[in-house]
Short mmCIF file of N, CA, C and O and ligand atoms in Angstrom, two decimals:
data_model
loop_
_atom_site.label_atom_id
_atom_site.label_comp_id
_atom_site.label_asym_id
_atom_site.label_seq_id
_atom_site.Cartn_x
_atom_site.Cartn_y
_atom_site.Cartn_z
N MET A 1 94.24 52.96 157.47
CA MET A 1 95.04 52.75 158.67
C MET A 1 95.44 54.10 159.26
O MET A 1 95.93 54.97 158.56
N ALA A 2 95.22 54.28 160.55
CA ALA A 2 95.61 55.53 161.19
C ALA A 2 97.12 55.56 161.37
O ALA A 2 97.77 54.53 161.52
N GLN A 3 97.66 56.77 161.31
CA GLN A 3 99.09 56.93 161.52
C GLN A 3 99.34 57.67 162.83
O GLN A 3 98.63 58.62 163.17
N VAL A 4 100.33 57.22 163.57
CA VAL A 4 100.70 57.87 164.82
C VAL A 4 102.22 58.07 164.81
O VAL A 4 102.96 57.28 164.22
N PRO A 5 102.70 59.14 165.48
CA PRO A 5 104.15 59.36 165.54
C PRO A 5 104.81 58.38 166.50
O PRO A 5 104.18 57.91 167.45
N VAL A 6 106.06 58.03 166.23
CA VAL A 6 106.77 57.06 167.06
C VAL A 6 106.92 57.57 168.49
O VAL A 6 106.94 56.78 169.43
N ALA A 7 107.01 58.88 168.67
CA ALA A 7 107.08 59.48 169.99
C ALA A 7 106.63 60.93 169.88
O ALA A 7 106.78 61.55 168.82
N ALA A 8 106.08 61.47 170.97
CA ALA A 8 105.66 62.86 170.96
C ALA A 8 106.87 63.78 171.07
O ALA A 8 107.85 63.45 171.74
N GLY A 9 106.82 64.90 170.37
CA GLY A 9 107.85 65.91 170.54
C GLY A 9 109.12 65.68 169.76
O GLY A 9 110.09 66.41 169.93
N VAL A 10 109.14 64.67 168.91
CA VAL A 10 110.35 64.39 168.12
C VAL A 10 110.29 65.16 166.80
O VAL A 10 111.26 65.73 166.35
N PHE A 11 109.10 65.16 166.18
CA PHE A 11 108.91 65.94 164.96
C PHE A 11 107.51 66.52 164.97
O PHE A 11 106.65 66.05 165.71
N THR A 12 107.29 67.56 164.15
CA THR A 12 105.98 68.19 164.09
C THR A 12 104.99 67.18 163.52
O THR A 12 105.28 66.47 162.55
N TRP A 13 103.81 67.11 164.14
CA TRP A 13 102.83 66.11 163.75
C TRP A 13 101.44 66.57 164.12
O TRP A 13 101.28 67.04 165.24
N PRO A 14 100.44 66.42 163.25
CA PRO A 14 100.64 66.05 161.84
C PRO A 14 101.15 67.26 161.07
O PRO A 14 100.91 68.39 161.48
N SER A 15 101.81 67.04 159.97
CA SER A 15 102.37 68.15 159.21
C SER A 15 102.63 67.73 157.78
O SER A 15 103.13 66.64 157.52
N ASP A 16 102.30 68.64 156.84
CA ASP A 16 102.65 68.40 155.45
C ASP A 16 104.10 68.76 155.19
O ASP A 16 104.67 68.42 154.16
N ASP A 17 104.68 69.50 156.14
CA ASP A 17 106.05 69.96 155.99
C ASP A 17 106.79 69.64 157.30
O ASP A 17 107.08 70.52 158.10
N PRO A 18 107.03 68.33 157.54
CA PRO A 18 107.53 67.93 158.85
C PRO A 18 108.91 68.49 159.16
O PRO A 18 109.74 68.64 158.27
N ARG A 19 109.10 68.82 160.42
CA ARG A 19 110.40 69.29 160.91
C ARG A 19 110.72 68.55 162.19
O ARG A 19 109.84 68.30 163.01
N LEU A 20 112.00 68.25 162.37
CA LEU A 20 112.44 67.71 163.64
C LEU A 20 112.43 68.84 164.67
O LEU A 20 112.72 69.98 164.36
N ILE A 21 112.07 68.47 165.90
CA ILE A 21 112.00 69.45 166.98
C ILE A 21 113.23 69.29 167.88
O ILE A 21 113.38 68.29 168.58
N GLY A 22 114.10 70.28 167.82
CA GLY A 22 115.26 70.30 168.69
C GLY A 22 115.13 71.42 169.70
O GLY A 22 114.02 71.91 169.96
N SER A 23 116.24 71.80 170.28
CA SER A 23 116.23 72.92 171.20
C SER A 23 117.49 73.76 170.96
O SER A 23 118.48 73.28 170.42
N ARG A 24 117.39 75.04 171.36
CA ARG A 24 118.50 75.96 171.15
C ARG A 24 118.74 76.71 172.44
O ARG A 24 117.81 77.21 173.08
N CYS A 25 120.00 76.78 172.82
CA CYS A 25 120.37 77.45 174.06
C CYS A 25 120.31 78.96 173.87
O CYS A 25 120.93 79.50 172.96
N ALA A 26 119.60 79.64 174.78
CA ALA A 26 119.48 81.09 174.68
C ALA A 26 120.79 81.78 175.01
O ALA A 26 121.03 82.91 174.60
N ALA A 27 121.65 81.12 175.76
CA ALA A 27 122.90 81.75 176.18
C ALA A 27 124.01 81.59 175.14
O ALA A 27 124.66 82.56 174.76
N CYS A 28 124.23 80.37 174.67
CA CYS A 28 125.38 80.16 173.78
C CYS A 28 124.97 79.80 172.36
O CYS A 28 125.80 79.76 171.46
N GLY A 29 123.71 79.49 172.14
CA GLY A 29 123.22 79.28 170.78
C GLY A 29 123.36 77.86 170.26
O GLY A 29 122.98 77.58 169.13
N ILE A 30 123.90 76.95 171.06
CA ILE A 30 124.06 75.58 170.57
C ILE A 30 122.69 74.95 170.32
O ILE A 30 121.73 75.22 171.06
N VAL A 31 122.60 74.16 169.26
CA VAL A 31 121.36 73.48 168.91
C VAL A 31 121.52 72.00 169.22
O VAL A 31 122.56 71.40 168.90
N THR A 32 120.50 71.41 169.83
CA THR A 32 120.55 69.99 170.17
C THR A 32 119.35 69.26 169.55
O THR A 32 118.31 69.85 169.31
N PHE A 33 119.55 67.99 169.30
CA PHE A 33 118.45 67.11 168.93
C PHE A 33 118.76 65.74 169.50
O PHE A 33 119.86 65.25 169.30
N PRO A 34 117.80 65.11 170.22
CA PRO A 34 116.49 65.65 170.59
C PRO A 34 116.61 66.88 171.49
O PRO A 34 117.69 67.18 171.98
N ALA A 35 115.48 67.53 171.71
CA ALA A 35 115.44 68.70 172.59
C ALA A 35 115.92 68.32 173.98
O ALA A 35 115.66 67.22 174.47
N GLN A 36 116.65 69.24 174.60
CA GLN A 36 117.13 69.02 175.96
C GLN A 36 116.67 70.15 176.87
O GLN A 36 116.38 71.25 176.42
N LEU A 37 116.62 69.86 178.17
CA LEU A 37 116.17 70.84 179.14
C LEU A 37 117.30 71.73 179.63
O LEU A 37 117.07 72.82 180.14
N SER A 38 118.55 71.26 179.50
CA SER A 38 119.67 72.09 179.88
C SER A 38 120.75 71.97 178.82
O SER A 38 120.85 70.97 178.11
N CYS A 39 121.56 73.00 178.73
CA CYS A 39 122.57 73.07 177.67
C CYS A 39 123.70 72.08 177.93
O CYS A 39 124.22 72.01 179.04
N PRO A 40 124.11 71.34 176.90
CA PRO A 40 125.23 70.42 177.08
C PRO A 40 126.58 71.13 177.07
O PRO A 40 127.60 70.53 177.38
N ARG A 41 126.62 72.42 176.71
CA ARG A 41 127.89 73.13 176.55
C ARG A 41 128.13 74.20 177.61
O ARG A 41 129.26 74.54 177.90
N CYS A 42 127.05 74.79 178.14
CA CYS A 42 127.23 75.86 179.13
C CYS A 42 126.22 75.63 180.25
O CYS A 42 125.38 74.75 180.15
N PRO A 43 126.30 76.42 181.34
CA PRO A 43 125.41 76.15 182.50
C PRO A 43 123.95 76.52 182.27
O PRO A 43 123.12 76.30 183.15
N SER A 44 123.60 77.07 181.14
CA SER A 44 122.25 77.58 180.93
C SER A 44 121.20 76.47 180.93
O SER A 44 121.45 75.35 180.49
N THR A 45 120.03 76.82 181.44
CA THR A 45 118.88 75.93 181.32
C THR A 45 117.78 76.60 180.50
O THR A 45 116.63 76.18 180.52
N GLU A 46 118.14 77.67 179.79
CA GLU A 46 117.17 78.35 178.93
C GLU A 46 117.22 77.76 177.53
O GLU A 46 117.87 78.30 176.64
N MET A 47 116.56 76.62 177.38
CA MET A 47 116.54 75.95 176.09
C MET A 47 115.18 76.19 175.46
O MET A 47 114.14 75.84 176.02
N ALA A 48 115.15 76.79 174.28
CA ALA A 48 113.90 77.07 173.58
C ALA A 48 113.71 76.05 172.46
O ALA A 48 114.67 75.57 171.86
N GLU A 49 112.44 75.74 172.19
CA GLU A 49 112.16 74.83 171.08
C GLU A 49 112.72 75.41 169.78
O GLU A 49 112.61 76.60 169.52
N HIS A 50 113.34 74.56 169.00
CA HIS A 50 113.96 75.01 167.76
C HIS A 50 113.68 73.97 166.69
O HIS A 50 114.09 72.82 166.80
N ARG A 51 112.94 74.37 165.66
CA ARG A 51 112.64 73.43 164.57
C ARG A 51 113.82 73.40 163.61
O ARG A 51 114.27 74.43 163.13
N LEU A 52 114.26 72.19 163.34
CA LEU A 52 115.46 72.02 162.54
C LEU A 52 115.15 72.09 161.05
O LEU A 52 114.04 71.81 160.61
N SER A 53 116.15 72.45 160.29
CA SER A 53 116.02 72.46 158.84
C SER A 53 115.70 71.04 158.34
O SER A 53 116.26 70.07 158.84
N PRO A 54 114.80 70.92 157.37
CA PRO A 54 114.51 69.59 156.82
C PRO A 54 115.57 69.14 155.82
O PRO A 54 115.48 68.03 155.29
N GLN A 55 116.55 69.99 155.54
CA GLN A 55 117.60 69.64 154.59
C GLN A 55 118.97 69.64 155.26
O GLN A 55 119.21 70.42 156.18
N GLY A 56 119.81 68.73 154.81
CA GLY A 56 121.15 68.68 155.37
C GLY A 56 122.08 67.91 154.47
O GLY A 56 121.75 67.56 153.34
N ARG A 57 123.27 67.65 155.03
CA ARG A 57 124.27 66.90 154.27
C ARG A 57 124.65 65.66 155.03
O ARG A 57 124.81 65.68 156.25
N LEU A 58 124.84 64.59 154.28
CA LEU A 58 125.21 63.32 154.89
C LEU A 58 126.65 63.40 155.39
O LEU A 58 127.56 63.77 154.65
N TRP A 59 126.86 63.07 156.65
CA TRP A 59 128.17 63.22 157.27
C TRP A 59 128.85 61.85 157.43
O TRP A 59 130.04 61.72 157.21
N ALA A 60 128.10 60.85 157.84
CA ALA A 60 128.64 59.50 157.99
C ALA A 60 127.46 58.55 158.02
O ALA A 60 126.36 58.94 158.39
N TRP A 61 127.69 57.31 157.62
CA TRP A 61 126.57 56.37 157.63
C TRP A 61 127.07 54.95 157.66
O TRP A 61 128.25 54.68 157.41
N THR A 62 126.17 54.05 157.96
CA THR A 62 126.44 52.63 157.88
C THR A 62 125.13 51.93 157.54
O THR A 62 124.10 52.57 157.38
N THR A 63 125.18 50.63 157.43
CA THR A 63 123.96 49.87 157.16
C THR A 63 123.67 48.96 158.34
O THR A 63 124.58 48.25 158.81
N GLN A 64 122.44 49.01 158.84
CA GLN A 64 122.03 48.14 159.93
C GLN A 64 121.54 46.84 159.30
O GLN A 64 120.47 46.79 158.72
N GLU A 65 122.36 45.78 159.44
CA GLU A 65 122.08 44.53 158.73
C GLU A 65 121.24 43.55 159.54
O GLU A 65 120.83 42.51 159.03
N PHE A 66 121.05 43.85 160.83
CA PHE A 66 120.30 42.94 161.70
C PHE A 66 119.53 43.79 162.71
O PHE A 66 119.89 44.94 162.94
N PRO A 67 118.47 43.26 163.30
CA PRO A 67 117.68 44.06 164.25
C PRO A 67 118.54 44.48 165.45
O PRO A 67 119.25 43.65 166.01
N PRO A 68 118.49 45.76 165.83
CA PRO A 68 119.20 46.22 167.02
C PRO A 68 118.62 45.57 168.28
O PRO A 68 117.53 44.99 168.22
N PRO A 69 119.33 45.66 169.42
CA PRO A 69 118.81 45.08 170.66
C PRO A 69 117.44 45.66 171.03
O PRO A 69 117.19 46.84 170.82
N SER A 70 116.59 44.82 171.53
CA SER A 70 115.25 45.25 171.93
C SER A 70 115.03 44.90 173.39
O SER A 70 115.24 43.74 173.77
N PRO A 71 114.55 45.86 174.24
CA PRO A 71 114.43 47.29 173.93
C PRO A 71 115.78 47.95 173.83
O PRO A 71 116.74 47.34 174.28
N PRO A 72 115.86 49.16 173.25
CA PRO A 72 114.75 50.04 172.87
C PRO A 72 114.16 49.75 171.49
O PRO A 72 113.09 50.25 171.17
N TYR A 73 114.84 48.95 170.68
CA TYR A 73 114.33 48.72 169.34
C TYR A 73 112.98 48.01 169.40
O TYR A 73 112.82 47.02 170.12
N ALA A 74 112.01 48.52 168.63
CA ALA A 74 110.66 47.94 168.66
C ALA A 74 110.15 47.68 167.24
O ALA A 74 108.96 47.56 167.03
N GLY A 75 111.05 47.59 166.29
CA GLY A 75 110.64 47.39 164.91
C GLY A 75 110.59 45.92 164.54
O GLY A 75 110.69 45.04 165.39
N PRO A 76 110.45 45.65 163.25
CA PRO A 76 110.33 44.27 162.77
C PRO A 76 111.59 43.45 163.05
O PRO A 76 112.70 43.97 163.02
N THR A 77 111.38 42.18 163.33
CA THR A 77 112.50 41.26 163.56
C THR A 77 112.29 40.02 162.70
O THR A 77 111.28 39.88 162.02
N GLY A 78 113.25 39.11 162.75
CA GLY A 78 113.14 37.87 162.00
C GLY A 78 113.01 38.12 160.52
O GLY A 78 113.68 38.99 159.96
N ASP A 79 112.14 37.36 159.86
CA ASP A 79 111.98 37.49 158.42
C ASP A 79 111.43 38.84 158.00
O ASP A 79 111.56 39.25 156.85
N ALA A 80 110.77 39.53 158.94
CA ALA A 80 110.18 40.82 158.61
C ALA A 80 111.21 41.95 158.61
O ALA A 80 110.94 43.04 158.14
N PHE A 81 112.40 41.66 159.13
CA PHE A 81 113.40 42.72 159.21
C PHE A 81 114.02 42.99 157.84
O PHE A 81 114.40 42.07 157.13
N VAL A 82 114.12 44.25 157.50
CA VAL A 82 114.76 44.67 156.26
C VAL A 82 115.92 45.59 156.64
O VAL A 82 115.73 46.55 157.38
N PRO A 83 117.14 45.28 156.16
CA PRO A 83 118.26 46.16 156.47
C PRO A 83 117.98 47.61 156.08
O PRO A 83 117.32 47.86 155.07
N TYR A 84 118.47 48.52 156.86
CA TYR A 84 118.26 49.93 156.56
C TYR A 84 119.54 50.71 156.83
O TYR A 84 120.42 50.27 157.56
N GLY A 85 119.62 51.87 156.21
CA GLY A 85 120.75 52.74 156.44
C GLY A 85 120.55 53.53 157.71
O GLY A 85 119.41 53.82 158.11
N VAL A 86 121.64 53.87 158.35
CA VAL A 86 121.58 54.75 159.51
C VAL A 86 122.79 55.67 159.41
O VAL A 86 123.87 55.24 159.00
N GLY A 87 122.58 56.93 159.70
CA GLY A 87 123.69 57.84 159.52
C GLY A 87 123.51 59.13 160.27
O GLY A 87 122.51 59.35 160.97
N TYR A 88 124.51 59.98 160.13
CA TYR A 88 124.46 61.33 160.69
C TYR A 88 124.27 62.31 159.56
O TYR A 88 125.00 62.27 158.57
N VAL A 89 123.30 63.18 159.73
CA VAL A 89 123.04 64.22 158.75
C VAL A 89 123.23 65.57 159.44
O VAL A 89 122.67 65.81 160.51
N GLU A 90 124.06 66.41 158.83
CA GLU A 90 124.29 67.73 159.40
C GLU A 90 123.28 68.70 158.82
O GLU A 90 123.22 68.88 157.60
N LEU A 91 122.48 69.31 159.71
CA LEU A 91 121.39 70.18 159.29
C LEU A 91 121.78 71.64 159.43
O LEU A 91 122.05 72.11 160.54
N ALA A 92 121.82 72.34 158.32
CA ALA A 92 122.03 73.80 158.30
C ALA A 92 123.23 74.22 159.14
O ALA A 92 123.22 75.27 159.76
N ASP A 93 124.28 73.40 159.17
CA ASP A 93 125.49 73.71 159.95
C ASP A 93 125.17 73.93 161.43
O ASP A 93 125.94 74.58 162.14
N GLU A 94 124.03 73.44 161.90
CA GLU A 94 123.64 73.66 163.29
C GLU A 94 123.88 72.45 164.17
O GLU A 94 124.34 72.57 165.30
N VAL A 95 123.51 71.28 163.66
CA VAL A 95 123.51 70.10 164.51
C VAL A 95 123.57 68.85 163.63
O VAL A 95 123.07 68.85 162.51
N ARG A 96 124.24 67.82 164.15
CA ARG A 96 124.24 66.53 163.46
C ARG A 96 123.21 65.63 164.11
O ARG A 96 123.21 65.46 165.33
N VAL A 97 122.37 65.08 163.28
CA VAL A 97 121.27 64.25 163.75
C VAL A 97 121.50 62.82 163.31
O VAL A 97 121.78 62.56 162.14
N GLU A 98 121.38 61.88 164.26
CA GLU A 98 121.47 60.47 163.92
C GLU A 98 120.08 60.03 163.48
O GLU A 98 119.10 60.27 164.18
N ALA A 99 119.99 59.39 162.33
CA ALA A 99 118.68 59.05 161.80
C ALA A 99 118.76 57.83 160.89
O ALA A 99 119.82 57.47 160.40
N ARG A 100 117.60 57.25 160.69
CA ARG A 100 117.45 56.26 159.64
C ARG A 100 117.66 56.91 158.28
O ARG A 100 117.31 58.06 158.08
N LEU A 101 118.16 56.12 157.34
CA LEU A 101 118.25 56.57 155.96
C LEU A 101 117.36 55.66 155.13
O LEU A 101 117.23 54.47 155.43
N THR A 102 116.73 56.22 154.11
CA THR A 102 115.82 55.40 153.31
C THR A 102 116.59 54.49 152.37
O THR A 102 116.03 53.53 151.84
N GLU A 103 117.87 54.78 152.15
CA GLU A 103 118.67 54.01 151.20
C GLU A 103 119.81 53.31 151.93
O GLU A 103 120.27 53.76 152.98
N THR A 104 120.29 52.21 151.34
CA THR A 104 121.49 51.57 151.85
C THR A 104 122.60 51.61 150.80
O THR A 104 123.72 51.22 151.07
N GLU A 105 122.28 52.05 149.60
CA GLU A 105 123.27 52.11 148.53
C GLU A 105 123.23 53.47 147.87
O GLU A 105 122.24 54.19 147.95
N GLY A 106 124.33 53.81 147.20
CA GLY A 106 124.38 55.06 146.46
C GLY A 106 124.59 56.28 147.35
O GLY A 106 124.41 57.41 146.90
N LEU A 107 124.98 56.05 148.59
CA LEU A 107 125.19 57.18 149.51
C LEU A 107 126.61 57.70 149.36
O LEU A 107 127.54 56.94 149.13
N LYS A 108 126.75 59.02 149.50
CA LYS A 108 128.07 59.64 149.42
C LYS A 108 128.20 60.68 150.53
O LYS A 108 127.25 61.42 150.81
N THR A 109 129.39 60.77 151.10
CA THR A 109 129.64 61.80 152.09
C THR A 109 129.37 63.17 151.49
O THR A 109 129.81 63.45 150.38
N GLY A 110 128.64 63.98 152.23
CA GLY A 110 128.37 65.34 151.79
C GLY A 110 127.18 65.50 150.87
O GLY A 110 126.84 66.61 150.49
N MET A 111 126.53 64.39 150.52
CA MET A 111 125.39 64.51 149.61
C MET A 111 124.20 65.17 150.31
O MET A 111 124.05 65.08 151.52
N ASP A 112 123.40 65.86 149.53
CA ASP A 112 122.23 66.55 150.07
C ASP A 112 121.15 65.54 150.45
O ASP A 112 120.82 64.65 149.67
N MET A 113 120.60 65.71 151.64
CA MET A 113 119.58 64.82 152.17
C MET A 113 118.37 65.64 152.59
O MET A 113 118.50 66.83 152.92
N GLU A 114 117.21 65.00 152.61
CA GLU A 114 116.01 65.71 153.07
C GLU A 114 115.20 64.81 153.98
O GLU A 114 115.18 63.59 153.85
N LEU A 115 114.50 65.46 154.91
CA LEU A 115 113.71 64.76 155.92
C LEU A 115 112.43 64.18 155.31
O LEU A 115 111.75 64.85 154.54
N VAL A 116 112.13 62.95 155.68
CA VAL A 116 110.86 62.33 155.31
C VAL A 116 110.34 61.56 156.52
O VAL A 116 111.12 61.16 157.39
N LEU A 117 109.03 61.37 156.57
CA LEU A 117 108.45 60.50 157.59
C LEU A 117 108.11 59.18 156.91
O LEU A 117 107.55 59.17 155.82
N VAL A 118 108.48 58.08 157.55
CA VAL A 118 108.29 56.76 156.95
C VAL A 118 107.61 55.82 157.94
O VAL A 118 107.77 55.96 159.15
N PRO A 119 106.86 54.83 157.42
CA PRO A 119 106.26 53.84 158.31
C PRO A 119 107.36 53.01 158.96
O PRO A 119 108.33 52.62 158.32
N PHE A 120 107.21 52.76 160.25
CA PHE A 120 108.23 52.04 161.01
C PHE A 120 107.73 50.65 161.40
O PHE A 120 108.39 49.65 161.24
N ARG A 121 106.50 50.59 161.92
CA ARG A 121 105.93 49.32 162.33
C ARG A 121 104.44 49.53 162.52
O ARG A 121 103.94 50.65 162.42
N THR A 122 103.73 48.46 162.80
CA THR A 122 102.32 48.55 163.13
C THR A 122 102.16 48.23 164.61
O THR A 122 102.70 47.22 165.08
N ASP A 123 101.47 49.10 165.35
CA ASP A 123 101.35 48.85 166.78
C ASP A 123 100.19 47.90 167.08
O ASP A 123 99.49 47.43 166.19
N ASP A 124 100.01 47.60 168.37
CA ASP A 124 99.01 46.61 168.78
C ASP A 124 97.58 47.03 168.44
O ASP A 124 96.69 46.19 168.37
N ASP A 125 97.37 48.34 168.25
CA ASP A 125 96.04 48.83 167.90
C ASP A 125 95.83 48.92 166.39
O ASP A 125 94.79 49.40 165.93
N GLY A 126 96.82 48.48 165.63
CA GLY A 126 96.69 48.52 164.18
C GLY A 126 97.05 49.85 163.55
O GLY A 126 96.80 50.07 162.38
N ASN A 127 97.64 50.74 164.35
CA ASN A 127 98.08 52.02 163.81
C ASN A 127 99.43 51.87 163.13
O ASN A 127 100.27 51.08 163.56
N GLU A 128 99.61 52.65 162.09
CA GLU A 128 100.91 52.68 161.43
C GLU A 128 101.78 53.70 162.16
O GLU A 128 101.48 54.89 162.19
N VAL A 129 102.85 53.20 162.76
CA VAL A 129 103.74 54.06 163.55
C VAL A 129 104.77 54.69 162.61
O VAL A 129 105.51 53.99 161.92
N MET A 130 104.78 56.03 162.61
CA MET A 130 105.66 56.76 161.69
C MET A 130 106.91 57.25 162.43
O MET A 130 106.85 57.72 163.56
N THR A 131 108.04 57.13 161.75
CA THR A 131 109.27 57.68 162.31
C THR A 131 109.93 58.56 161.25
O THR A 131 109.43 58.66 160.12
N PHE A 132 111.01 59.21 161.63
CA PHE A 132 111.67 60.10 160.67
C PHE A 132 112.87 59.42 160.06
O PHE A 132 113.47 58.52 160.64
N ALA A 133 113.20 59.86 158.86
CA ALA A 133 114.35 59.32 158.14
C ALA A 133 114.83 60.40 157.18
O ALA A 133 114.16 61.42 156.98
N PHE A 134 115.99 60.16 156.62
CA PHE A 134 116.48 61.07 155.59
C PHE A 134 116.67 60.29 154.30
O PHE A 134 117.07 59.13 154.30
N ARG A 135 116.37 60.96 153.20
CA ARG A 135 116.58 60.36 151.88
C ARG A 135 117.42 61.35 151.06
O ARG A 135 117.42 62.56 151.34
N PRO A 136 118.11 60.82 150.06
CA PRO A 136 118.84 61.73 149.18
C PRO A 136 117.89 62.75 148.59
O PRO A 136 116.79 62.41 148.15
N ALA A 137 118.28 64.02 148.61
CA ALA A 137 117.42 65.08 148.08
C ALA A 137 117.24 64.87 146.58
O ALA A 137 118.06 64.23 145.92
N ALA A 138 116.15 65.45 146.06
CA ALA A 138 115.79 65.22 144.66
C ALA A 138 116.97 65.45 143.73
O ALA A 138 117.22 64.65 142.83
N GLY A 139 117.71 66.52 143.95
CA GLY A 139 118.83 66.85 143.07
C GLY A 139 120.01 65.91 143.21
O GLY A 139 120.86 65.86 142.33
N ALA A 140 120.05 65.15 144.32
CA ALA A 140 121.20 64.28 144.58
C ALA A 140 120.96 62.86 144.10
O ALA A 140 121.88 62.06 144.05
N ARG A 141 119.69 62.55 143.80
CA ARG A 141 119.39 61.18 143.37
C ARG A 141 119.84 60.98 141.93
O ARG A 141 119.63 61.84 141.09
N SER A 142 120.40 59.84 141.67
CA SER A 142 120.87 59.56 140.32
C SER A 142 119.90 58.64 139.62
O SER A 142 119.51 57.61 140.16
N GLY A 143 119.49 59.01 138.42
CA GLY A 143 118.67 58.15 137.61
C GLY A 143 117.21 58.10 138.05
O GLY A 143 116.34 58.05 137.24
N GLY A 144 116.92 58.11 139.32
CA GLY A 144 115.54 58.06 139.79
C GLY A 144 115.26 56.66 140.14
O GLY A 144 114.31 56.16 140.55
ZN1 ZN B 201 124.49 76.97 176.19
#
């Protein structure tokens, strides 16, 4: 099955070492994700591509127990829906990213998380659509 990214420009693709693609303001240094064309903090429009750290700390999270409104949600619904975690992960003290979490249990505020690409759905052409998520980093997982 071929794999395709959920959207262009969200993360490096294809990549053995995936990174989220954000932007950084040349004037004030603020980092945004997703990438933006103008700075949310100052008048600058000099936003350069900035690859985010694949590691961060869990800041807040919840569990998505039912399919979100569609659109924009385009994932599994009905019996195919599986609850998933969603949370904010702070990357390298630069930016907080809202993302899927691979786990719904055993999460703790401040725990180390790492970026992974996960299958999200199958599109009409039979491609496996990949999206990004965070999972507890190897050192933070208990028991395995
Ligand atoms: Zn700025």
